[in-house]
Amino acid sequence: MSEFLRSWLLLVVFGGLAVVLVGVFLGLGALLRPRRETEQKVMNYESGVDPQGDRWSQSNIRYYVFALMFVLFDVEAVFIFPWAARLEAYGMFGLVEMAIFIVILALGLFYAWRKRLLRWI
Amino acid sequence: MSTLTLAVELAYWQQTTIRAVVALVAVLIPAGTLVYLFLFKMMSFMQSRLGPMEAGPYGSLQLLAEVGKFLQKEDVLPRKADRVVFKAAPFVVLISTFLLVLVIPGGPDAFFIDVDTGIFLALAVSSISVIGILMAGWASSSKYSLLGALRATGQLIAYELPLVLAVMGVVIQAGTLNMQGIVMAQAEGEIFGFGAIGNPFIITQFLGFVIFLIAVQAELTQPPFDMPVAESEIVTGYLTEYTGMRFLLFFIGEFATAGIFSALAATLFLGGWYVPGLDPTDNLFNVIGPLVLMGKIILVAFLIFWFRFTYPRFREDQLQTLAWKVLIPLSLVNIVVTGVLKVLV
């Protein structure tokens, strides 16, 4: 296996390590802890009163617009990364290119701002 | 290639085992130190009390006592909860933490992974924890949990952007995404011709550092950005239905991530394992590098926790306003200014 693949294999190993650690902690707990379920204990907690409604209730997700904008801006950020790492080679050309890109990006943000999408709806 | 200055070639599985053991230490030791030093002691002193004093000298074994206590707590699963997702959530949060520690270098040869996409990888895996939090909140099928999880999601994605954009300034200056490359750039760089202390990017990227720390604070859902777990409004948010060991795992995840984000900030802005005045390729740094890094972690974490203990909580809309209308435009300006200076100077 190449050095490159080996270092990425470490990613999987570390993921597995986390699972093992959580497993060990929970397993140790399972050996030590008591288990006495009562009706009151397994109810959902709603500040002491009996829970109202059935399972998942509807609620107003106020920031779905933010989520949409996030997807937009995050993709843009991915485009900036390779440019940032190679700026020295691109020089003036790269600088002007990216300035235009960032101005357009900022215009988009400004547009959303003026459209009053960035306030609490 | 190995983690120490041992002049022997180790097989791949031996290296991996050493790295796995070191990773456990690198995740748990800073987390424990931060909890004891700051959460137990500094917070207490700031509030004119002593904090834990009974377990061990000055309460230093309090953490072990806490773990012992949590191990014995009953594991209560709400009847209405989605059991599989509810149980899987702590795993996802901890996986995010462990993948994050992967990119942090502790010395010229003491690293877990040395890939060219270093910092990008860190930023990518750091957002996995959002999924874990959303799973925890949704699976609890409790109103407080759901509200807390949605708040957390809104907050984490809003502050992901300033975090990513603040790093961009460092990447422009260093000219690489590789973490070792960034440390080297700081060790060998110079500030407008003055090179006695190298170029720790905190000086030339101060705005980036401030934005990064604010974003980290929000990513950790710590006060003043703790609306997702605001106890006076929604009990403990997405953690409401979690008890005993599962709760502790979320807690460990949070503080381990605090330590690792401090390490990231230390590596990006304070020069990582390097101390000025020495040769950065010196074998010595494989030994003292991790200790230097730990010192810098404590320094950054001190700042983070200082704000945690002294600022009142934001309101949800103020938080979104701060991210979208202040931090993101500021970090865009920061990128352009850094780029112009890089090309022209």
Tab-separated table of N, CA, C and O in Angstrom, chain A:
chain	number	residue	atom	x	y	z
A	1	MET	N	0.851	-1.201	0.000
A	1	MET	CA	0.000	0.000	0.000
A	1	MET	C	0.884	1.249	0.000
A	1	MET	O	1.891	1.282	0.668
A	2	SER	N	0.496	2.233	-0.752
A	2	SER	CA	1.325	3.436	-0.846
A	2	SER	C	1.255	4.237	0.453
A	2	SER	O	0.335	4.095	1.247
A	3	GLU	N	2.267	5.088	0.618
A	3	GLU	CA	2.323	5.953	1.796
A	3	GLU	C	1.065	6.814	1.905
A	3	GLU	O	0.506	7.027	2.971
A	4	PHE	N	0.606	7.276	0.735
A	4	PHE	CA	-0.567	8.150	0.661
A	4	PHE	C	-1.807	7.447	1.218
A	4	PHE	O	-2.488	7.951	2.104
A	5	LEU	N	-2.049	6.227	0.732
A	5	LEU	CA	-3.225	5.500	1.186
A	5	LEU	C	-3.111	5.140	2.658
A	5	LEU	O	-4.090	5.149	3.392
A	6	ARG	N	-1.853	4.846	3.085
A	6	ARG	CA	-1.652	4.464	4.482
A	6	ARG	C	-2.032	5.601	5.415
A	6	ARG	O	-2.642	5.392	6.456
A	7	SER	N	-1.630	6.830	5.041
A	7	SER	CA	-1.956	7.934	5.940
A	7	SER	C	-3.466	8.173	5.968
A	7	SER	O	-4.004	8.608	6.974
A	8	TRP	N	-4.152	7.864	4.869
A	8	TRP	CA	-5.612	8.032	4.915
A	8	TRP	C	-6.282	6.890	5.655
A	8	TRP	O	-7.374	7.068	6.197
A	9	LEU	N	-5.624	5.729	5.674
A	9	LEU	CA	-6.175	4.595	6.425
A	9	LEU	C	-6.255	4.961	7.905
A	9	LEU	O	-7.143	4.515	8.635
A	10	LEU	N	-5.317	5.834	8.329
A	10	LEU	CA	-5.284	6.264	9.724
A	10	LEU	C	-6.590	6.949	10.114
A	10	LEU	O	-7.027	6.892	11.259
A	11	LEU	N	-7.218	7.599	9.135
A	11	LEU	CA	-8.510	8.258	9.356
A	11	LEU	C	-9.544	7.246	9.838
A	11	LEU	O	-10.268	7.483	10.806
A	12	VAL	N	-9.562	6.085	9.159
A	12	VAL	CA	-10.500	5.026	9.527
A	12	VAL	C	-10.154	4.491	10.912
A	12	VAL	O	-11.032	4.263	11.744
A	13	VAL	N	-8.826	4.309	11.155
A	13	VAL	CA	-8.383	3.772	12.446
A	13	VAL	C	-8.838	4.683	13.577
A	13	VAL	O	-9.345	4.222	14.605
A	14	PHE	N	-8.678	5.988	13.383
A	14	PHE	CA	-9.053	6.928	14.441
A	14	PHE	C	-10.562	6.952	14.654
A	14	PHE	O	-11.026	7.072	15.784
A	15	GLY	N	-11.320	6.831	13.565
A	15	GLY	CA	-12.776	6.723	13.701
A	15	GLY	C	-13.131	5.514	14.543
A	15	GLY	O	-13.944	5.588	15.474
A	16	GLY	N	-12.449	4.377	14.245
A	16	GLY	CA	-12.679	3.156	15.006
A	16	GLY	C	-12.291	3.315	16.465
A	16	GLY	O	-12.980	2.827	17.366
A	17	LEU	N	-11.222	4.068	16.697
A	17	LEU	CA	-10.744	4.314	18.063
A	17	LEU	C	-11.819	5.015	18.890
A	17	LEU	O	-12.066	4.664	20.050
A	18	ALA	N	-12.460	6.007	18.260
A	18	ALA	CA	-13.529	6.734	18.948
A	18	ALA	C	-14.654	5.788	19.311
A	18	ALA	O	-15.175	5.802	20.433
A	19	VAL	N	-15.025	4.914	18.357
A	19	VAL	CA	-16.117	3.966	18.612
A	19	VAL	C	-15.745	3.041	19.769
A	19	VAL	O	-16.553	2.773	20.666
A	20	VAL	N	-14.467	2.569	19.764
A	20	VAL	CA	-14.024	1.665	20.824
A	20	VAL	C	-14.067	2.375	22.180
A	20	VAL	O	-14.548	1.818	23.173
A	21	LEU	N	-13.583	3.623	22.217
A	21	LEU	CA	-13.558	4.364	23.485
A	21	LEU	C	-14.969	4.519	24.051
A	21	LEU	O	-15.216	4.230	25.230
A	22	VAL	N	-15.899	4.943	23.198
A	22	VAL	CA	-17.286	5.111	23.636
A	22	VAL	C	-17.846	3.766	24.091
A	22	VAL	O	-18.501	3.666	25.133
A	23	GLY	N	-17.514	2.705	23.312
A	23	GLY	CA	-17.992	1.380	23.654
A	23	GLY	C	-17.488	0.927	25.016
A	23	GLY	O	-18.254	0.379	25.821
A	24	VAL	N	-16.200	1.166	25.289
A	24	VAL	CA	-15.610	0.753	26.571
A	24	VAL	C	-16.287	1.495	27.722
A	24	VAL	O	-16.671	0.890	28.732
A	25	PHE	N	-16.450	2.797	27.558
A	25	PHE	CA	-17.090	3.583	28.617
A	25	PHE	C	-18.504	3.071	28.893
A	25	PHE	O	-18.894	2.840	30.041
A	26	LEU	N	-19.282	2.886	27.804
A	26	LEU	CA	-20.666	2.451	27.983
A	26	LEU	C	-20.721	1.028	28.525
A	26	LEU	O	-21.567	0.702	29.364
A	27	GLY	N	-19.766	0.176	28.065
A	27	GLY	CA	-19.740	-1.201	28.523
A	27	GLY	C	-19.429	-1.292	30.013
A	27	GLY	O	-20.093	-2.024	30.760
A	28	LEU	N	-18.422	-0.490	30.444
A	28	LEU	CA	-18.081	-0.447	31.868
A	28	LEU	C	-19.294	0.000	32.677
A	28	LEU	O	-19.608	-0.566	33.733
A	29	GLY	N	-19.966	1.032	32.148
A	29	GLY	CA	-21.142	1.531	32.846
A	29	GLY	C	-22.211	0.468	32.968
A	29	GLY	O	-22.844	0.321	34.010
A	30	ALA	N	-22.390	-0.310	31.877
A	30	ALA	CA	-23.437	-1.324	31.871
A	30	ALA	C	-23.194	-2.364	32.959
A	30	ALA	O	-24.129	-2.939	33.524
A	31	LEU	N	-21.892	-2.628	33.288
A	31	LEU	CA	-21.577	-3.601	34.338
A	31	LEU	C	-21.918	-3.047	35.720
A	31	LEU	O	-22.275	-3.799	36.630
A	32	LEU	N	-21.772	-1.734	35.883
A	32	LEU	CA	-21.842	-1.150	37.221
A	32	LEU	C	-23.199	-0.568	37.579
A	32	LEU	O	-23.566	-0.509	38.743
A	33	ARG	N	-23.936	-0.102	36.559
A	33	ARG	CA	-25.096	0.717	36.894
A	33	ARG	C	-26.332	-0.137	37.181
A	33	ARG	O	-26.472	-1.250	36.679
A	34	PRO	N	-27.212	0.389	38.014
A	34	PRO	CA	-28.469	-0.294	38.302
A	34	PRO	C	-29.451	-0.108	37.153
A	34	PRO	O	-29.224	0.728	36.284
A	35	ARG	N	-30.501	-0.898	37.141
A	35	ARG	CA	-31.506	-0.721	36.084
A	35	ARG	C	-32.886	-0.933	36.687
A	35	ARG	O	-33.340	-2.058	36.899
A	36	ARG	N	-33.529	0.154	37.052
A	36	ARG	CA	-34.869	0.071	37.640
A	36	ARG	C	-35.772	1.066	36.941
A	36	ARG	O	-35.814	2.234	37.301
A	37	GLU	N	-36.431	0.595	35.895
A	37	GLU	CA	-37.270	1.494	35.119
A	37	GLU	C	-38.629	1.682	35.783
A	37	GLU	O	-39.237	0.717	36.233
A	38	THR	N	-39.079	2.923	35.855
A	38	THR	CA	-40.449	3.165	36.288
A	38	THR	C	-41.139	4.009	35.232
A	38	THR	O	-40.487	4.624	34.384
A	39	GLU	N	-42.442	4.012	35.300
A	39	GLU	CA	-43.234	4.736	34.295
A	39	GLU	C	-42.811	6.210	34.218
A	39	GLU	O	-42.641	6.776	33.145
A	40	GLN	N	-42.604	6.802	35.404
A	40	GLN	CA	-42.272	8.229	35.430
A	40	GLN	C	-40.896	8.499	34.825
A	40	GLN	O	-40.677	9.523	34.203
A	41	LYS	N	-39.981	7.552	35.056
A	41	LYS	CA	-38.604	7.794	34.626
A	41	LYS	C	-38.473	7.869	33.117
A	41	LYS	O	-37.708	8.674	32.585
A	42	VAL	N	-39.205	7.023	32.408
A	42	VAL	CA	-39.006	6.946	30.962
A	42	VAL	C	-39.911	7.909	30.204
A	42	VAL	O	-39.974	7.896	28.987
A	43	MET	N	-40.639	8.742	30.958
A	43	MET	CA	-41.405	9.807	30.296
A	43	MET	C	-40.447	10.876	29.809
A	43	MET	O	-39.369	11.057	30.342
A	44	ASN	N	-40.869	11.617	28.793
A	44	ASN	CA	-40.057	12.757	28.376
A	44	ASN	C	-40.103	13.842	29.429
A	44	ASN	O	-41.110	14.017	30.110
A	45	TYR	N	-38.993	14.575	29.544
A	45	TYR	CA	-38.928	15.623	30.551
A	45	TYR	C	-39.541	16.905	30.010
A	45	TYR	O	-39.088	17.431	28.992
A	46	GLU	N	-40.580	17.368	30.648
A	46	GLU	CA	-41.104	18.680	30.277
A	46	GLU	C	-41.320	19.502	31.530
A	46	GLU	O	-42.442	19.899	31.875
A	47	SER	N	-40.251	19.737	32.240
A	47	SER	CA	-40.260	20.600	33.430
A	47	SER	C	-41.224	20.120	34.495
A	47	SER	O	-41.818	20.922	35.202
A	48	GLY	N	-41.408	18.802	34.608
A	48	GLY	CA	-42.168	18.286	35.725
A	48	GLY	C	-43.623	18.004	35.437
A	48	GLY	O	-44.237	17.190	36.119
A	49	VAL	N	-44.233	18.653	34.442
A	49	VAL	CA	-45.617	18.337	34.108
A	49	VAL	C	-45.633	17.183	33.119
A	49	VAL	O	-44.622	16.870	32.501
A	50	ASP	N	-46.798	16.522	32.986
A	50	ASP	CA	-46.889	15.432	32.022
A	50	ASP	C	-46.668	15.967	30.617
A	50	ASP	O	-47.186	17.026	30.279
A	51	PRO	N	-45.915	15.223	29.777
A	51	PRO	CA	-45.635	15.727	28.429
A	51	PRO	C	-46.904	15.895	27.602
A	51	PRO	O	-47.822	15.070	27.682
A	52	GLN	N	-46.933	16.970	26.856
A	52	GLN	CA	-48.085	17.266	26.013
A	52	GLN	C	-47.802	16.854	24.587
A	52	GLN	O	-46.662	16.906	24.131
A	53	GLY	N	-48.841	16.465	23.853
A	53	GLY	CA	-48.680	16.166	22.436
A	53	GLY	C	-48.071	14.806	22.202
A	53	GLY	O	-47.709	14.096	23.146
A	54	ASP	N	-47.923	14.448	20.955
A	54	ASP	CA	-47.507	13.114	20.595
A	54	ASP	C	-46.154	13.149	19.911
A	54	ASP	O	-45.995	13.772	18.870
A	55	ARG	N	-45.170	12.488	20.522
A	55	ARG	CA	-43.817	12.405	19.957
A	55	ARG	C	-43.302	13.730	19.432
A	55	ARG	O	-43.262	14.712	20.148
A	56	TRP	N	-42.949	13.764	18.133
A	56	TRP	CA	-42.312	14.976	17.605
A	56	TRP	C	-43.362	16.041	17.321
A	56	TRP	O	-44.327	15.806	16.586
A	57	SER	N	-43.160	17.210	17.886
A	57	SER	CA	-44.104	18.292	17.648
A	57	SER	C	-43.568	19.191	16.548
A	57	SER	O	-42.376	19.231	16.279
A	58	GLN	N	-44.465	19.928	15.946
A	58	GLN	CA	-44.020	20.848	14.899
A	58	GLN	C	-43.466	22.105	15.530
A	58	GLN	O	-43.952	22.562	16.542
A	59	SER	N	-42.419	22.641	14.915
A	59	SER	CA	-41.939	23.921	15.388
A	59	SER	C	-41.442	24.720	14.200
A	59	SER	O	-41.120	24.168	13.154
A	60	ASN	N	-41.377	26.023	14.380
A	60	ASN	CA	-41.015	26.911	13.295
A	60	ASN	C	-39.498	26.960	13.165
A	60	ASN	O	-38.826	27.483	14.033
A	61	ILE	N	-38.954	26.404	12.099
A	61	ILE	CA	-37.514	26.501	11.871
A	61	ILE	C	-37.252	27.857	11.259
A	61	ILE	O	-37.518	28.098	10.092
A	62	ARG	N	-36.697	28.761	12.068
A	62	ARG	CA	-36.588	30.132	11.593
A	62	ARG	C	-35.380	30.369	10.721
A	62	ARG	O	-35.247	31.397	10.101
A	63	TYR	N	-34.442	29.454	10.732
A	63	TYR	CA	-33.216	29.785	10.003
A	63	TYR	C	-32.981	28.906	8.798
A	63	TYR	O	-31.862	28.620	8.453
A	64	TYR	N	-34.049	28.462	8.126
A	64	TYR	CA	-33.786	27.655	6.937
A	64	TYR	C	-33.148	28.497	5.843
A	64	TYR	O	-32.355	28.009	5.049
A	65	VAL	N	-33.463	29.813	5.838
A	65	VAL	CA	-32.817	30.690	4.857
A	65	VAL	C	-31.317	30.738	5.115
A	65	VAL	O	-30.510	30.698	4.187
A	66	PHE	N	-30.951	30.765	6.405
A	66	PHE	CA	-29.529	30.762	6.751
A	66	PHE	C	-28.866	29.485	6.263
A	66	PHE	O	-27.744	29.515	5.769
A	67	ALA	N	-29.584	28.372	6.387
A	67	ALA	CA	-29.018	27.099	5.944
A	67	ALA	C	-28.757	27.141	4.446
A	67	ALA	O	-27.704	26.693	3.974
A	68	LEU	N	-29.716	27.700	3.683
A	68	LEU	CA	-29.527	27.798	2.236
A	68	LEU	C	-28.310	28.661	1.915
A	68	LEU	O	-27.468	28.309	1.086
A	69	MET	N	-28.209	29.818	2.618
A	69	MET	CA	-27.087	30.707	2.361
A	69	MET	C	-25.769	30.070	2.742
A	69	MET	O	-24.743	30.296	2.105
A	70	PHE	N	-25.830	29.242	3.807
A	70	PHE	CA	-24.608	28.564	4.246
A	70	PHE	C	-24.066	27.661	3.147
A	70	PHE	O	-22.877	27.683	2.847
A	71	VAL	N	-24.968	26.877	2.539
A	71	VAL	CA	-24.536	25.965	1.475
A	71	VAL	C	-23.834	26.762	0.386
A	71	VAL	O	-22.732	26.423	-0.072
A	72	LEU	N	-24.447	27.885	0.008
A	72	LEU	CA	-23.889	28.761	-1.019
A	72	LEU	C	-22.475	29.204	-0.657
A	72	LEU	O	-21.524	29.010	-1.404
A	73	PHE	N	-22.353	29.792	0.542
A	73	PHE	CA	-21.083	30.395	0.915
A	73	PHE	C	-20.017	29.350	1.192
A	73	PHE	O	-18.841	29.591	0.945
A	74	ASP	N	-20.433	28.187	1.677
A	74	ASP	CA	-19.448	27.154	1.980
A	74	ASP	C	-18.816	26.638	0.697
A	74	ASP	O	-17.612	26.401	0.645
A	75	VAL	N	-19.634	26.504	-0.340
A	75	VAL	CA	-19.094	26.067	-1.628
A	75	VAL	C	-18.105	27.104	-2.146
A	75	VAL	O	-17.025	26.777	-2.643
A	76	GLU	N	-18.452	28.389	-1.976
A	76	GLU	CA	-17.531	29.449	-2.407
A	76	GLU	C	-16.216	29.342	-1.646
A	76	GLU	O	-15.133	29.502	-2.217
A	77	ALA	N	-16.319	29.065	-0.359
A	77	ALA	CA	-15.112	28.974	0.476
A	77	ALA	C	-14.197	27.868	-0.035
A	77	ALA	O	-12.976	28.018	-0.046
A	78	VAL	N	-14.793	26.758	-0.472
A	78	VAL	CA	-13.994	25.657	-1.009
A	78	VAL	C	-13.211	26.123	-2.230
A	78	VAL	O	-12.062	25.749	-2.435
A	79	PHE	N	-13.828	27.021	-3.027
A	79	PHE	CA	-13.121	27.530	-4.203
A	79	PHE	C	-11.956	28.438	-3.805
A	79	PHE	O	-10.972	28.531	-4.532
A	80	ILE	N	-12.077	29.133	-2.680
A	80	ILE	CA	-11.011	30.064	-2.314
A	80	ILE	C	-9.759	29.318	-1.829
A	80	ILE	O	-8.648	29.781	-2.025
A	81	PHE	N	-9.950	28.151	-1.211
A	81	PHE	CA	-8.814	27.427	-0.609
A	81	PHE	C	-7.666	27.163	-1.584
A	81	PHE	O	-6.528	27.559	-1.300
A	82	PRO	N	-7.914	26.517	-2.742
A	82	PRO	CA	-6.775	26.257	-3.638
A	82	PRO	C	-6.108	27.544	-4.106
A	82	PRO	O	-4.881	27.599	-4.226
A	83	TRP	N	-6.905	28.576	-4.308
A	83	TRP	CA	-6.334	29.873	-4.711
A	83	TRP	C	-5.399	30.393	-3.617
A	83	TRP	O	-4.279	30.827	-3.905
A	84	ALA	N	-5.863	30.315	-2.358
A	84	ALA	CA	-5.072	30.850	-1.250
A	84	ALA	C	-3.735	30.129	-1.137
A	84	ALA	O	-2.709	30.740	-0.866
A	85	ALA	N	-3.750	28.803	-1.372
A	85	ALA	CA	-2.510	28.049	-1.229
A	85	ALA	C	-1.523	28.336	-2.358
A	85	ALA	O	-0.326	28.161	-2.197
A	86	ARG	N	-2.036	28.775	-3.524
A	86	ARG	CA	-1.172	28.953	-4.689
A	86	ARG	C	-1.003	30.405	-5.099
A	86	ARG	O	-0.583	30.698	-6.207
A	87	LEU	N	-1.348	31.337	-4.204
A	87	LEU	CA	-1.374	32.750	-4.585
A	87	LEU	C	-0.023	33.239	-5.094
A	87	LEU	O	0.050	34.025	-6.029
A	88	GLU	N	1.053	32.739	-4.460
A	88	GLU	CA	2.380	33.203	-4.839
A	88	GLU	C	2.659	32.943	-6.322
A	88	GLU	O	3.250	33.767	-7.020
A	89	ALA	N	2.186	31.796	-6.813
A	89	ALA	CA	2.441	31.447	-8.206
A	89	ALA	C	1.560	32.260	-9.153
A	89	ALA	O	1.987	32.630	-10.247
A	90	TYR	N	0.322	32.546	-8.725
A	90	TYR	CA	-0.606	33.263	-9.607
A	90	TYR	C	-0.256	34.747	-9.700
A	90	TYR	O	-0.470	35.369	-10.727
A	91	GLY	N	0.221	35.314	-8.589
A	91	GLY	CA	0.608	36.727	-8.596
A	91	GLY	C	-0.559	37.657	-8.845
A	91	GLY	O	-1.685	37.411	-8.392
A	92	MET	N	-0.291	38.724	-9.590
A	92	MET	CA	-1.277	39.786	-9.822
A	92	MET	C	-2.551	39.255	-10.480
A	92	MET	O	-3.658	39.623	-10.105
A	93	PHE	N	-2.381	38.356	-11.454
A	93	PHE	CA	-3.523	37.794	-12.177
A	93	PHE	C	-4.518	37.146	-11.204
A	93	PHE	O	-5.710	37.440	-11.215
A	94	GLY	N	-3.959	36.287	-10.327
A	94	GLY	CA	-4.805	35.594	-9.358
A	94	GLY	C	-5.475	36.561	-8.416
A	94	GLY	O	-6.637	36.373	-8.038
A	95	LEU	N	-4.753	37.585	-8.049
A	95	LEU	CA	-5.293	38.562	-7.097
A	95	LEU	C	-6.526	39.263	-7.669
A	95	LEU	O	-7.575	39.333	-7.029
A	96	VAL	N	-6.407	39.736	-8.918
A	96	VAL	CA	-7.528	40.436	-9.554
A	96	VAL	C	-8.701	39.491	-9.747
A	96	VAL	O	-9.850	39.816	-9.446
A	97	GLU	N	-8.400	38.273	-10.209
A	97	GLU	CA	-9.452	37.274	-10.401
A	97	GLU	C	-10.246	37.068	-9.114
A	97	GLU	O	-11.471	37.127	-9.099
A	98	MET	N	-9.486	36.831	-8.020
A	98	MET	CA	-10.156	36.519	-6.762
A	98	MET	C	-10.859	37.745	-6.200
A	98	MET	O	-11.908	37.630	-5.568
A	99	ALA	N	-10.301	38.946	-6.449
A	99	ALA	CA	-10.975	40.168	-5.995
A	99	ALA	C	-12.352	40.258	-6.631
A	99	ALA	O	-13.347	40.552	-5.955
A	100	ILE	N	-12.424	39.962	-7.935
A	100	ILE	CA	-13.727	39.990	-8.621
A	100	ILE	C	-14.658	38.955	-8.007
A	100	ILE	O	-15.824	39.233	-7.696
A	101	PHE	N	-14.114	37.747	-7.773
A	101	PHE	CA	-14.912	36.651	-7.201
A	101	PHE	C	-15.470	37.049	-5.845
A	101	PHE	O	-16.660	36.875	-5.567
A	102	ILE	N	-14.603	37.637	-4.986
A	102	ILE	CA	-15.036	37.978	-3.636
A	102	ILE	C	-16.022	39.149	-3.662
A	102	ILE	O	-16.970	39.190	-2.885
A	103	VAL	N	-15.832	40.086	-4.604
A	103	VAL	CA	-16.791	41.196	-4.720
A	103	VAL	C	-18.166	40.653	-5.070
A	103	VAL	O	-19.187	41.052	-4.487
A	104	ILE	N	-18.213	39.706	-6.016
A	104	ILE	CA	-19.506	39.118	-6.391
A	104	ILE	C	-20.121	38.404	-5.184
A	104	ILE	O	-21.322	38.521	-4.898
A	105	LEU	N	-19.257	37.688	-4.446
A	105	LEU	CA	-19.707	36.977	-3.239
A	105	LEU	C	-20.288	37.961	-2.226
A	105	LEU	O	-21.384	37.759	-1.688
A	106	ALA	N	-19.555	39.075	-2.017
A	106	ALA	CA	-20.010	40.080	-1.060
A	106	ALA	C	-21.299	40.732	-1.541
A	106	ALA	O	-22.184	41.048	-0.740
A	107	LEU	N	-21.413	40.910	-2.882
A	107	LEU	CA	-22.650	41.461	-3.436
A	107	LEU	C	-23.833	40.559	-3.102
A	107	LEU	O	-24.908	41.044	-2.735
A	108	GLY	N	-23.609	39.243	-3.217
A	108	GLY	CA	-24.669	38.288	-2.885
A	108	GLY	C	-25.101	38.429	-1.442
A	108	GLY	O	-26.299	38.459	-1.131
A	109	LEU	N	-24.110	38.554	-0.559
A	109	LEU	CA	-24.415	38.717	0.862
A	109	LEU	C	-25.179	40.022	1.088
A	109	LEU	O	-26.170	40.074	1.821
A	110	PHE	N	-24.711	41.076	0.420
A	110	PHE	CA	-25.331	42.385	0.557
A	110	PHE	C	-26.777	42.335	0.039
A	110	PHE	O	-27.690	42.929	0.630
A	111	TYR	N	-26.997	41.596	-1.059
A	111	TYR	CA	-28.333	41.451	-1.633
A	111	TYR	C	-29.278	40.796	-0.629
A	111	TYR	O	-30.388	41.274	-0.377
A	112	ALA	N	-28.780	39.705	-0.013
A	112	ALA	CA	-29.590	39.008	0.983
A	112	ALA	C	-29.895	39.930	2.162
A	112	ALA	O	-30.987	39.914	2.732
A	113	TRP	N	-28.905	40.726	2.518
A	113	TRP	CA	-29.046	41.679	3.616
A	113	TRP	C	-30.153	42.686	3.280
A	113	TRP	O	-31.062	42.934	4.076
A	114	ARG	N	-30.086	43.265	2.070
A	114	ARG	CA	-31.057	44.270	1.652
A	114	ARG	C	-32.449	43.644	1.514
A	114	ARG	O	-33.462	44.293	1.760
A	115	LYS	N	-32.495	42.378	1.105
A	115	LYS	CA	-33.780	41.673	0.988
A	115	LYS	C	-34.334	41.304	2.364
A	115	LYS	O	-35.346	40.642	2.472
A	116	ARG	N	-33.620	41.678	3.409
A	116	ARG	CA	-34.004	41.441	4.801
A	116	ARG	C	-34.124	39.949	5.117
A	116	ARG	O	-34.983	39.530	5.884
A	117	LEU	N	-33.228	39.150	4.513
A	117	LEU	CA	-33.215	37.723	4.830
A	117	LEU	C	-32.368	37.453	6.070
A	117	LEU	O	-32.479	36.405	6.679
A	118	LEU	N	-31.480	38.391	6.422
A	118	LEU	CA	-30.559	38.142	7.528
A	118	LEU	C	-31.158	38.534	8.866
A	118	LEU	O	-30.485	38.490	9.875
A	119	ARG	N	-32.422	38.951	8.883
A	119	ARG	CA	-32.980	39.314	10.185
A	119	ARG	C	-33.817	38.145	10.693
A	119	ARG	O	-34.107	37.195	9.982
A	120	TRP	N	-34.207	38.258	11.944
A	120	TRP	CA	-35.004	37.217	12.606
A	120	TRP	C	-36.398	37.217	12.009
A	120	TRP	O	-37.124	38.197	12.131
A	121	ILE	N	-36.778	36.138	11.305
A	121	ILE	CA	-38.110	36.128	10.715
A	121	ILE	C	-39.108	35.392	11.576
A	121	ILE	O	-38.754	34.420	12.183
